[in-house]
Amino acid sequence: MNKKDLINAFGEIDGEAFDPDKEQKLPNVLTAESEDIVRPEIVENKKSKINKNPIFYGAMAVACIAIFAIGIPILMNNSQIPAETEITTDAFSEGNIITTPETITTETESQPAETTEITKTTEPEKTTEITEAEKTEQEDPNPSNDIFEVREFPDDKIVPAEWIPVYSFAEAAKNFDEIVSADVSNMDTADAIIALANKNVIFVDSFLSHFWDADTDHPYYSENYTNPYASENPYYSDKPLYPILLSSEYYTDIQEIYDLGSETYINDALNNEMNGFYYDRGKLRKPFMKENGISYVDFWVLPIWNFTPFRCRTYIEIVSETENKCSFIWHRPDWEMLNEPEEGYEFFYYSCDGEAVYENGSWKLSKVYVEGYSLL
Amino acid sequence: MKDSEIIDYFFQRNEMGLRAAAERYSNYCSKIAYNILGSREDAEECVNSVFLASWDSIPPYRPENLAAYLGKLTRSSAIDIQRKQNALKRGAGQLALVLEELEDCVSDGREISEEAEFKELVDTLKEFLKTLPQIQQSICILRYSRLEPVAEIAQRLNLKESYVLTTLFRARKKLKAYLMKRGFEV
């Protein structure tokens, strides 16, 4: 098979569903009825406003808390909507978490007569203390959300939490430093890997996510803006260019990434762009734990995308370890934004391999694969 | 006029069939050709040759789906034209970009020659697309069947280009894994 075959296969599917009488509509290849899914302008306008308005985040947080307070008891009593409750334990006991995946039916704005079923994961709303008894009561033995059903890792759950809006990159960076400046030389192997992974995810994810959300009106698209990651943009030969589609990169020194990160972010324009993202300050104090030979890291994923108000628990699994080399698997959920930020995110299981070497009295990541959104 | 009627006219060698096909599918084919060739004149020439080729090939061939058949002819014809023009370079059209993107999914292996094998690929691709949200299916089809520019897709769907790019990127990664899992040589 080659690329041409693949294009022809896409073409075959397109052609099978193509209706010349509805040519102005989008390909709707795998559903029974063709429908125009172009969203009305009002959605786009709303989206662009809220993406740039930090006040929105505050309002959203308040609204979420209110909805949470009012809605959860209702949900719990409503047998039509399955709720899955997760309780964090041990080192994560600072914030016990509720995740309520639900399948909802909504009417699209463009087609009020038709309904579209979407899977939606609620945004993090509130950190709540839950007792074991409540846990038993609230757990749904048959969660309807496919994402939760297909996950293979036994304890791989999405852990949204209470998010604190941050209104400047500087403020956030100060907290990032807690992770970044962690001295791994005194840590045992597992903890060192976790700490290194955290450092890595902060910077690499920051770069990539930020550029993905690039606004073409932003100053960094101007010719005067320079960026160490600038490269050729295949889509706009006449504009400055950024690595939106990185295939893979290789880092051997986490400090190098940090330095580049610091250099990149000291920029007023970026500070402004970064307004309004979220993170959980309290969780930073206890980022890891061990259980049954597996080290768990509870880090929040840096939500540089304007809307990623969630975090996840990830797992570092040490596969093999010698005096100077450590191989590990990083189990983590990955996520994908649904059609609109308001619809939430789709989560799925993801894992990647990594390697660390022991040099000069400290562990360092020796293999860090950056494949777009995949961090190791 | 329905596709089956058009094809019947083709078999009867009645040129009304050709006119009807052109009326129904010229925009569809032109768009694909233009996205590959990046030139309206070349696209027009390509589409004309496609309808002639269809006239020559039907009969004896009876396509199950006329749109798919004409789309395939258009892609092949446009790619041939572009090769002849030696225009496979950035800026000439979307084909080079799309081919580059698809390197994430497949390498330049042998071309599928067996119809059954191609059908299996189509079926697998359909299964894969079903795993994606509908809007992402559309994005993939617009990009990899019709070779529409990313900016155009974003505009059509009221999305940010970055979202379209990310969606395509992720879809390619997933598709590669999906194909490998099902035994395809990628």
Coordinates of C-alpha atoms in Angstrom, one line a residue:
Chain A
M1 CA 0.0 0.0 0.0
N2 CA 1.2 3.5 -0.7
K3 CA 0.0 7.0 -0.2
K4 CA -1.9 7.1 -3.5
D5 CA -3.8 4.0 -2.5
L6 CA -4.8 5.8 0.7
I7 CA -6.0 8.9 -1.1
N8 CA -8.0 6.7 -3.5
A9 CA -9.5 4.9 -0.5
F10 CA -10.5 8.2 1.0
G11 CA -11.9 9.1 -2.4
E12 CA -13.9 5.9 -2.7
I13 CA -15.5 6.6 0.7
D14 CA -16.1 10.2 -0.3
G15 CA -17.6 9.3 -3.6
E16 CA -19.9 6.7 -2.2
A17 CA -21.5 9.3 0.1
F18 CA -21.3 12.2 -2.3
D19 CA -24.6 13.6 -3.3
P20 CA -24.3 16.1 -6.2
D21 CA -27.7 17.6 -5.2
K22 CA -26.2 18.6 -1.9
E23 CA -22.8 19.6 -3.0
Q24 CA -22.5 22.6 -0.9
K25 CA -22.8 20.4 2.2
L26 CA -20.0 18.7 3.9
P27 CA -19.0 15.1 3.4
N28 CA -20.9 13.2 5.9
V29 CA -19.5 9.9 5.1
L30 CA -20.6 7.5 7.7
T31 CA -23.9 8.6 8.9
A32 CA -27.2 7.7 7.4
E33 CA -28.3 11.2 6.5
S34 CA -26.4 14.0 5.0
E35 CA -26.5 17.1 7.2
D36 CA -24.9 20.5 7.1
I37 CA -22.7 20.6 10.1
V38 CA -21.3 24.1 9.4
R39 CA -21.8 25.8 12.7
P40 CA -23.5 29.2 12.6
E41 CA -21.3 32.3 12.9
I42 CA -22.6 33.0 16.4
V43 CA -20.7 30.0 17.7
E44 CA -17.5 31.1 16.1
N45 CA -17.9 34.6 17.5
K46 CA -18.6 33.3 20.9
K47 CA -15.7 31.1 20.7
S48 CA -13.2 33.7 19.7
K49 CA -14.4 36.1 22.4
I50 CA -14.2 33.6 25.2
N51 CA -10.9 32.3 24.1
K52 CA -9.4 35.8 24.6
N53 CA -11.3 36.9 27.6
P54 CA -9.8 35.9 31.0
I55 CA -12.9 37.2 32.7
F56 CA -14.7 34.4 31.1
Y57 CA -12.7 31.9 33.0
G58 CA -13.6 33.3 36.3
A59 CA -17.2 33.4 35.4
M60 CA -17.0 29.9 34.1
A61 CA -15.4 28.7 37.3
V62 CA -18.1 30.2 39.4
A63 CA -20.8 28.8 37.0
C64 CA -19.2 25.4 37.1
I65 CA -19.1 25.4 40.9
A66 CA -22.7 26.5 41.0
I67 CA -23.7 23.9 38.5
F68 CA -21.8 21.3 40.3
A69 CA -23.4 22.1 43.6
I70 CA -26.8 22.0 42.2
G71 CA -26.4 19.5 39.5
I72 CA -24.5 16.6 41.1
P73 CA -27.1 15.8 43.6
I74 CA -29.6 15.7 40.8
L75 CA -27.4 13.6 38.7
M76 CA -26.8 11.2 41.5
N77 CA -30.5 10.7 41.8
N78 CA -31.1 10.3 38.1
S79 CA -30.8 6.8 37.0
Q80 CA -31.0 7.8 33.4
I81 CA -27.5 9.4 33.5
P82 CA -24.8 7.1 34.7
A83 CA -22.2 8.7 36.9
E84 CA -18.8 7.4 37.6
T85 CA -17.1 8.5 40.7
E86 CA -13.5 8.2 41.4
I87 CA -11.8 8.6 44.7
T88 CA -8.2 9.4 44.9
T89 CA -6.2 8.1 47.8
D90 CA -3.0 8.4 49.7
A91 CA -0.8 11.1 48.4
F92 CA -3.7 12.6 46.4
S93 CA -5.9 12.9 49.3
E94 CA -5.6 16.7 49.2
G95 CA -8.3 16.7 46.5
N96 CA -10.7 13.9 45.9
I97 CA -12.2 14.0 42.6
I98 CA -15.4 13.4 40.9
T99 CA -15.6 12.6 37.2
T100 CA -18.9 12.4 35.7
P101 CA -18.9 11.2 32.1
E102 CA -22.3 11.4 30.5
T103 CA -23.8 10.8 27.2
I104 CA -26.1 13.6 26.4
T105 CA -28.4 14.5 23.6
T106 CA -28.4 18.0 22.3
E107 CA -29.9 19.8 19.5
T108 CA -27.5 21.4 17.1
E109 CA -28.0 25.1 16.5
S110 CA -27.9 24.7 12.7
Q111 CA -30.5 21.9 12.7
P112 CA -32.9 22.3 15.4
A113 CA -35.1 19.6 14.1
E114 CA -32.4 17.0 14.3
T115 CA -30.6 15.6 17.3
T116 CA -27.0 14.7 17.5
E117 CA -25.6 12.4 20.2
I118 CA -22.3 13.4 21.5
T119 CA -20.1 12.1 24.3
K120 CA -19.2 14.8 26.7
T121 CA -16.9 14.8 29.7
T122 CA -17.8 17.4 32.1
E123 CA -15.3 20.1 32.9
P124 CA -13.7 20.0 36.3
E125 CA -15.8 21.8 38.7
K126 CA -15.0 21.2 42.3
T127 CA -12.8 19.3 44.6
T128 CA -14.9 17.3 47.0
E129 CA -14.2 15.1 49.9
I130 CA -15.9 11.8 49.5
T131 CA -16.0 9.0 52.0
E132 CA -15.6 5.4 51.0
A133 CA -19.2 4.7 51.8
E134 CA -20.2 7.5 49.4
K135 CA -17.9 6.1 46.8
T136 CA -19.6 2.7 46.9
E137 CA -22.9 4.3 46.7
Q138 CA -22.1 6.5 43.7
E139 CA -20.1 4.1 41.6
D140 CA -21.9 3.0 38.5
P141 CA -21.1 -0.6 37.7
N142 CA -21.9 -0.1 34.0
P143 CA -20.5 3.2 32.9
S144 CA -21.9 4.1 29.6
N145 CA -18.9 6.2 28.5
D146 CA -16.9 4.3 25.9
I147 CA -13.7 6.0 26.9
F148 CA -13.9 4.6 30.3
E149 CA -14.9 1.2 29.0
V150 CA -12.1 0.7 26.6
R151 CA -9.3 1.7 28.8
E152 CA -6.9 -1.1 29.6
F153 CA -4.9 0.3 32.4
P154 CA -6.7 -0.8 35.6
D155 CA -6.6 2.4 37.4
D156 CA -6.3 4.8 34.6
K157 CA -8.8 7.5 35.2
I158 CA -9.2 11.1 34.3
V159 CA -8.9 13.2 37.3
P160 CA -10.3 16.7 36.9
A161 CA -9.9 18.9 39.9
E162 CA -10.3 22.4 41.1
W163 CA -8.7 24.7 38.8
I164 CA -7.3 28.1 39.6
P165 CA -7.3 30.7 36.8
V166 CA -3.9 32.3 36.3
Y167 CA -3.8 35.6 34.6
S168 CA -0.2 35.9 33.6
F169 CA 2.4 33.6 32.5
A170 CA 4.8 34.9 35.0
E171 CA 2.5 33.8 37.8
A172 CA 2.3 30.4 36.4
A173 CA 5.9 30.1 35.6
K174 CA 6.7 30.8 39.3
N175 CA 4.9 27.6 40.2
F176 CA 6.3 25.7 37.3
D177 CA 9.7 26.4 38.9
E178 CA 8.8 24.2 41.8
I179 CA 8.8 21.3 39.4
V180 CA 11.5 22.5 37.1
S181 CA 13.9 23.2 39.9
A182 CA 13.3 19.8 41.6
D183 CA 16.7 18.2 42.4
V184 CA 16.4 14.7 41.1
S185 CA 19.9 13.7 42.3
N186 CA 18.5 12.8 45.7
M187 CA 15.6 10.9 44.5
D188 CA 15.3 7.2 43.8
T189 CA 15.0 6.1 40.3
A190 CA 11.2 6.1 40.0
D191 CA 10.7 9.4 41.6
A192 CA 13.5 10.9 39.5
I193 CA 11.9 9.7 36.3
I194 CA 8.6 11.2 37.4
A195 CA 10.1 14.5 38.2
L196 CA 11.9 14.5 34.9
A197 CA 8.8 13.6 33.0
N198 CA 7.0 16.5 34.8
K199 CA 9.7 18.9 33.8
N200 CA 9.6 17.7 30.3
V201 CA 5.9 17.8 29.9
I202 CA 5.7 21.4 31.1
F203 CA 8.0 22.7 28.6
V204 CA 7.5 20.6 25.6
D205 CA 3.7 20.6 25.9
S206 CA 3.9 24.3 26.5
F207 CA 5.6 24.9 23.3
L208 CA 3.6 22.7 21.1
S209 CA 0.2 23.4 22.5
H210 CA 0.7 27.0 22.4
F211 CA 1.6 27.0 18.8
W212 CA -1.3 24.8 18.0
D213 CA -3.6 27.4 19.3
A214 CA -1.8 30.0 17.3
D215 CA -3.9 32.9 16.4
T216 CA -2.8 34.2 13.0
D217 CA -3.4 37.7 14.2
H218 CA -1.0 37.3 17.0
P219 CA 2.3 39.3 17.0
Y220 CA 4.3 36.1 16.7
Y221 CA 3.0 35.8 13.3
S222 CA 4.5 39.1 12.4
E223 CA 7.8 39.3 10.6
N224 CA 9.5 41.0 13.5
Y225 CA 8.8 38.2 16.0
T226 CA 11.6 35.7 16.3
N227 CA 11.4 32.4 17.9
P228 CA 13.9 29.7 18.3
Y229 CA 11.4 27.1 17.1
A230 CA 10.6 28.9 13.9
S231 CA 10.6 26.6 11.0
E232 CA 8.9 26.4 7.6
N233 CA 5.2 26.6 7.6
P234 CA 4.0 24.6 4.6
Y235 CA 0.7 26.4 4.5
Y236 CA 1.8 30.0 4.4
S237 CA 4.9 30.6 2.6
D238 CA 4.5 34.4 3.1
K239 CA 4.2 34.2 6.9
P240 CA 6.6 33.5 9.8
L241 CA 6.7 29.8 10.4
Y242 CA 6.1 27.6 13.5
P243 CA 6.3 23.9 14.1
I244 CA 2.7 23.1 14.3
L245 CA 3.3 19.6 12.9
L246 CA 6.4 18.4 14.6
S247 CA 7.2 14.8 13.8
S248 CA 9.8 14.0 16.4
E249 CA 12.6 15.5 18.2
Y250 CA 15.3 14.2 20.6
Y251 CA 16.5 15.9 23.7
T252 CA 19.2 14.7 26.0
D253 CA 19.3 17.5 28.4
I254 CA 16.2 18.7 30.2
Q255 CA 18.0 21.9 31.2
E256 CA 18.3 22.7 27.5
I257 CA 14.6 22.6 27.2
Y258 CA 14.1 24.7 30.2
D259 CA 16.5 27.3 29.0
L260 CA 14.8 27.4 25.7
G261 CA 11.5 27.6 27.4
S262 CA 12.5 30.5 29.5
E263 CA 13.9 32.3 26.6
T264 CA 10.9 31.8 24.6
Y265 CA 8.4 32.8 27.2
I266 CA 10.0 36.0 28.3
N267 CA 7.9 38.0 25.9
D268 CA 5.1 40.4 26.6
A269 CA 3.1 39.2 23.6
L270 CA 3.2 35.6 24.8
N271 CA 2.4 36.7 28.3
N272 CA -0.8 38.3 27.0
E273 CA -1.6 35.3 25.0
M274 CA -1.2 33.0 27.9
N275 CA -3.8 34.8 30.0
G276 CA -6.4 32.6 31.5
F277 CA -5.1 29.2 31.6
Y278 CA -5.6 26.9 34.5
Y279 CA -3.7 24.8 36.8
D280 CA -4.1 23.3 40.3
R281 CA -1.6 24.9 42.6
G282 CA -2.2 22.6 45.6
K283 CA -1.5 19.4 43.7
L284 CA 2.0 20.4 42.9
R285 CA 3.0 19.6 46.4
K286 CA 2.4 15.9 46.1
P287 CA 3.1 14.9 42.6
F288 CA 3.9 11.3 43.1
M289 CA 3.2 8.1 45.0
K290 CA 4.1 4.5 44.9
E291 CA 1.8 1.5 45.0
N292 CA 2.4 -2.2 44.2
G293 CA 5.7 -1.4 42.6
I294 CA 4.3 1.2 40.3
S295 CA 5.1 4.8 40.7
Y296 CA 2.2 7.2 40.2
V297 CA 2.6 10.8 39.2
D298 CA -0.3 13.1 39.7
F299 CA 0.6 16.0 37.6
W300 CA -1.7 18.4 36.0
V301 CA -1.3 18.8 32.3
L302 CA -0.4 22.3 31.4
P303 CA -3.5 23.6 29.7
I304 CA -1.9 26.0 27.3
W305 CA -4.7 25.3 24.9
N306 CA -7.2 27.9 25.9
F307 CA -9.6 25.3 26.9
T308 CA -8.1 22.4 28.6
P309 CA -9.5 22.7 32.1
F310 CA -8.7 19.3 33.3
R311 CA -5.8 17.3 34.4
C312 CA -5.0 13.7 34.5
R313 CA -3.2 11.2 36.5
T314 CA -0.4 9.4 34.7
Y315 CA 1.7 6.5 35.6
I316 CA 5.4 5.8 35.3
E317 CA 6.1 2.1 35.0
I318 CA 9.7 1.1 35.4
V319 CA 10.4 -1.7 33.0
S320 CA 14.0 -2.3 33.6
E321 CA 16.7 -0.6 35.7
T322 CA 20.4 -0.9 35.9
E323 CA 22.9 1.3 37.6
N324 CA 23.0 3.8 34.8
K325 CA 20.0 3.1 32.7
C326 CA 16.3 3.0 33.2
S327 CA 13.6 2.1 30.8
F328 CA 10.0 3.0 31.6
I329 CA 6.6 3.2 30.2
W330 CA 4.5 6.3 30.7
H331 CA 0.8 5.4 30.9
R332 CA -1.4 8.4 30.5
P333 CA -4.7 9.4 29.1
D334 CA -4.5 11.5 26.0
W335 CA -7.3 13.8 25.0
E336 CA -8.8 15.4 22.0
M337 CA -11.0 18.3 21.9
L338 CA -14.5 17.7 20.5
N339 CA -15.9 19.8 17.9
E340 CA -16.1 22.8 20.1
P341 CA -14.4 23.6 23.4
E342 CA -17.7 23.9 25.0
E343 CA -18.4 20.2 24.2
G344 CA -15.4 19.1 26.2
Y345 CA -12.8 16.5 25.5
E346 CA -12.5 13.0 24.4
F347 CA -10.1 11.0 26.5
F348 CA -8.4 7.8 25.6
Y349 CA -5.6 5.7 26.9
Y350 CA -2.1 6.3 25.7
S351 CA 1.3 5.1 26.6
C352 CA 4.8 5.7 25.5
D353 CA 8.2 4.4 26.2
G354 CA 11.1 6.3 27.7
E355 CA 14.6 5.9 28.8
A356 CA 16.8 7.6 31.3
V357 CA 20.5 7.5 32.0
Y358 CA 22.4 8.1 35.2
E359 CA 25.1 10.7 34.6
N360 CA 27.1 12.9 37.0
G361 CA 25.2 11.8 40.0
S362 CA 21.7 12.4 38.5
W363 CA 19.2 10.8 36.3
K364 CA 18.5 12.5 33.0
L365 CA 16.0 11.6 30.3
S366 CA 17.9 10.1 27.4
K367 CA 15.0 9.5 25.1
V368 CA 12.3 12.1 24.9
Y369 CA 10.2 11.8 21.8
V370 CA 8.1 14.8 20.9
E371 CA 5.5 13.8 18.5
G372 CA 3.3 16.7 18.4
Y373 CA 1.0 16.2 21.3
S374 CA 2.8 13.1 22.5
L375 CA 5.5 14.0 24.9
L376 CA 7.6 11.0 25.3
Chain B
M1 CA -31.2 12.4 -13.7
K2 CA -30.1 9.5 -11.5
D3 CA -26.7 8.0 -11.7
S4 CA -28.1 4.7 -12.9
E5 CA -29.9 6.5 -15.7
I6 CA -26.7 8.3 -16.7
I7 CA -24.8 5.1 -16.8
D8 CA -27.6 3.6 -18.9
Y9 CA -27.2 6.4 -21.4
F10 CA -23.5 5.8 -21.5
F11 CA -24.2 2.2 -22.4
Q12 CA -26.6 3.3 -25.0
R13 CA -23.9 5.7 -26.3
N14 CA -26.3 8.5 -25.8
E15 CA -24.4 11.8 -25.2
M16 CA -27.2 13.0 -22.9
G17 CA -25.5 10.8 -20.4
L18 CA -22.3 12.6 -20.8
R19 CA -23.9 16.0 -20.5
A20 CA -25.8 14.9 -17.4
A21 CA -22.7 13.5 -15.8
A22 CA -20.9 16.8 -16.5
E23 CA -23.8 18.8 -15.1
R24 CA -23.9 16.7 -11.9
Y25 CA -20.2 16.2 -11.2
S26 CA -18.2 18.9 -12.9
N27 CA -18.0 21.0 -9.8
Y28 CA -17.0 18.0 -7.7
C29 CA -14.3 16.9 -10.1
S30 CA -13.1 20.4 -10.8
K31 CA -12.6 21.0 -7.1
I32 CA -10.5 17.9 -6.7
A33 CA -8.5 18.7 -9.8
Y34 CA -8.0 22.3 -8.8
N35 CA -6.8 21.3 -5.3
I36 CA -4.2 19.0 -6.9
L37 CA -3.1 21.2 -9.8
G38 CA -3.5 24.7 -8.3
S39 CA -4.6 26.1 -11.6
R40 CA -8.1 26.6 -12.9
E41 CA -7.1 26.2 -16.5
D42 CA -5.4 22.9 -15.8
A43 CA -8.3 21.8 -13.7
E44 CA -10.7 22.5 -16.5
E45 CA -8.6 20.6 -18.9
C46 CA -8.3 17.7 -16.5
V47 CA -12.0 17.5 -15.9
N48 CA -12.7 17.5 -19.6
S49 CA -10.3 14.6 -20.1
V50 CA -12.0 12.8 -17.2
F51 CA -15.4 12.9 -18.8
L52 CA -13.9 11.8 -22.0
A53 CA -12.2 9.0 -20.3
S54 CA -15.4 8.0 -18.6
W55 CA -17.1 8.0 -21.9
D56 CA -14.4 5.7 -23.2
S57 CA -14.5 3.3 -20.3
I58 CA -18.2 3.1 -19.7
P59 CA -19.0 0.6 -21.2
P60 CA -17.7 -2.0 -20.7
Y61 CA -17.1 -0.9 -17.2
R62 CA -20.2 -0.2 -15.1
P63 CA -19.2 1.7 -11.9
E64 CA -21.1 0.9 -8.8
N65 CA -20.8 4.5 -7.8
L66 CA -20.4 7.2 -10.4
A67 CA -19.1 9.9 -8.1
A68 CA -16.5 7.6 -6.6
Y69 CA -15.4 6.5 -10.1
L70 CA -15.3 10.0 -11.5
G71 CA -13.4 11.2 -8.4
K72 CA -10.9 8.5 -8.9
L73 CA -10.4 9.3 -12.5
T74 CA -10.0 12.9 -11.7
R75 CA -7.3 12.3 -9.1
S76 CA -5.4 10.0 -11.4
S77 CA -5.7 12.4 -14.3
A78 CA -4.7 15.4 -12.3
I79 CA -1.7 13.6 -10.8
D80 CA -0.6 12.6 -14.3
I81 CA -0.9 16.1 -15.5
Q82 CA 1.1 17.4 -12.6
R83 CA 3.8 14.9 -13.2
K84 CA 4.0 15.8 -16.8
Q85 CA 4.3 19.4 -15.8
N86 CA 6.9 18.6 -13.3
A87 CA 5.0 20.8 -11.0
L88 CA 5.3 18.6 -7.9
K89 CA 6.6 21.4 -5.7
R90 CA 5.3 23.5 -2.9
G91 CA 2.8 26.0 -3.9
A92 CA 1.8 24.2 -7.1
G93 CA -1.1 22.5 -5.4
Q94 CA -2.2 20.5 -2.4
L95 CA -1.0 17.1 -3.6
A96 CA 2.6 17.5 -2.6
L97 CA 1.5 18.7 0.9
V98 CA -1.0 15.9 1.2
L99 CA 1.5 13.3 0.2
E100 CA 3.9 14.7 2.7
E101 CA 1.3 14.5 5.4
L102 CA 0.4 11.0 4.6
E103 CA 4.0 9.9 5.1
D104 CA 2.9 9.8 8.7
C105 CA 0.6 6.9 7.8
V106 CA 2.2 4.9 5.0
S107 CA 5.5 4.7 3.3
D108 CA 6.0 4.4 -0.4
G109 CA 5.2 0.7 -0.6
R110 CA 4.0 -1.2 -3.6
E111 CA 0.7 0.0 -5.1
I112 CA -2.3 -2.1 -4.4
S113 CA -3.1 -4.0 -7.6
E114 CA -5.8 -6.4 -6.3
E115 CA -9.3 -5.1 -6.2
A116 CA -10.1 -7.2 -3.2
E117 CA -7.1 -5.7 -1.3
F118 CA -8.2 -2.2 -2.2
K119 CA -11.7 -3.0 -1.0
E120 CA -10.3 -4.2 2.2
L121 CA -8.4 -1.0 2.6
V122 CA -11.6 1.0 1.9
D123 CA -13.5 -1.0 4.5
T124 CA -10.8 -0.6 7.0
L125 CA -10.7 3.1 6.4
K126 CA -14.4 3.3 6.8
E127 CA -14.2 1.5 10.1
F128 CA -11.5 3.8 11.2
L129 CA -13.4 6.9 10.3
K130 CA -16.3 5.7 12.3
T131 CA -14.2 5.9 15.3
L132 CA -13.8 9.7 14.8
P133 CA -16.3 12.4 15.6
Q134 CA -18.3 13.4 12.6
I135 CA -16.6 16.7 12.1
Q136 CA -13.2 15.0 12.1
Q137 CA -14.4 12.5 9.5
S138 CA -15.4 15.5 7.3
I139 CA -12.0 17.1 7.9
C140 CA -10.2 14.0 6.8
I141 CA -12.4 13.5 3.7
L142 CA -12.0 17.1 2.7
R143 CA -8.3 16.9 3.0
Y144 CA -7.4 13.5 1.8
S145 CA -10.1 12.9 -0.8
R146 CA -10.7 16.3 -2.1
L147 CA -7.3 17.7 -1.2
E148 CA -8.8 20.9 0.1
P149 CA -6.3 23.4 1.7
V150 CA -6.3 23.4 5.4
A151 CA -7.3 27.1 5.5
E152 CA -10.3 26.4 3.3
I153 CA -11.5 23.5 5.5
A154 CA -11.1 25.7 8.6
Q155 CA -13.2 28.4 6.9
R156 CA -15.8 26.0 5.8
L157 CA -16.2 24.5 9.2
N158 CA -15.8 27.7 11.2
L159 CA -12.8 26.2 12.9
K160 CA -9.3 27.5 13.7
E161 CA -6.7 26.2 11.3
S162 CA -4.7 25.0 14.2
Y163 CA -7.6 22.7 15.1
V164 CA -7.9 21.3 11.6
L165 CA -4.1 20.7 11.6
T166 CA -4.2 19.1 14.9
T167 CA -7.1 16.9 14.0
L168 CA -5.4 15.8 10.8
F169 CA -2.2 15.1 12.6
R170 CA -3.9 13.0 15.2
A171 CA -6.0 11.2 12.7
R172 CA -2.9 10.2 10.7
K173 CA -1.2 8.9 13.8
K174 CA -4.3 6.9 14.8
L175 CA -4.8 5.7 11.3
K176 CA -1.3 4.4 11.1
A177 CA -1.8 2.4 14.3
Y178 CA -5.2 1.2 13.1
L179 CA -3.8 0.0 9.8
M180 CA -0.9 -1.8 11.4
K181 CA -3.2 -3.5 13.9
R182 CA -5.2 -4.9 11.0
G183 CA -2.2 -6.3 9.2
F184 CA -1.6 -3.6 6.6
E185 CA 1.9 -3.0 5.5
V186 CA 2.5 0.7 6.3

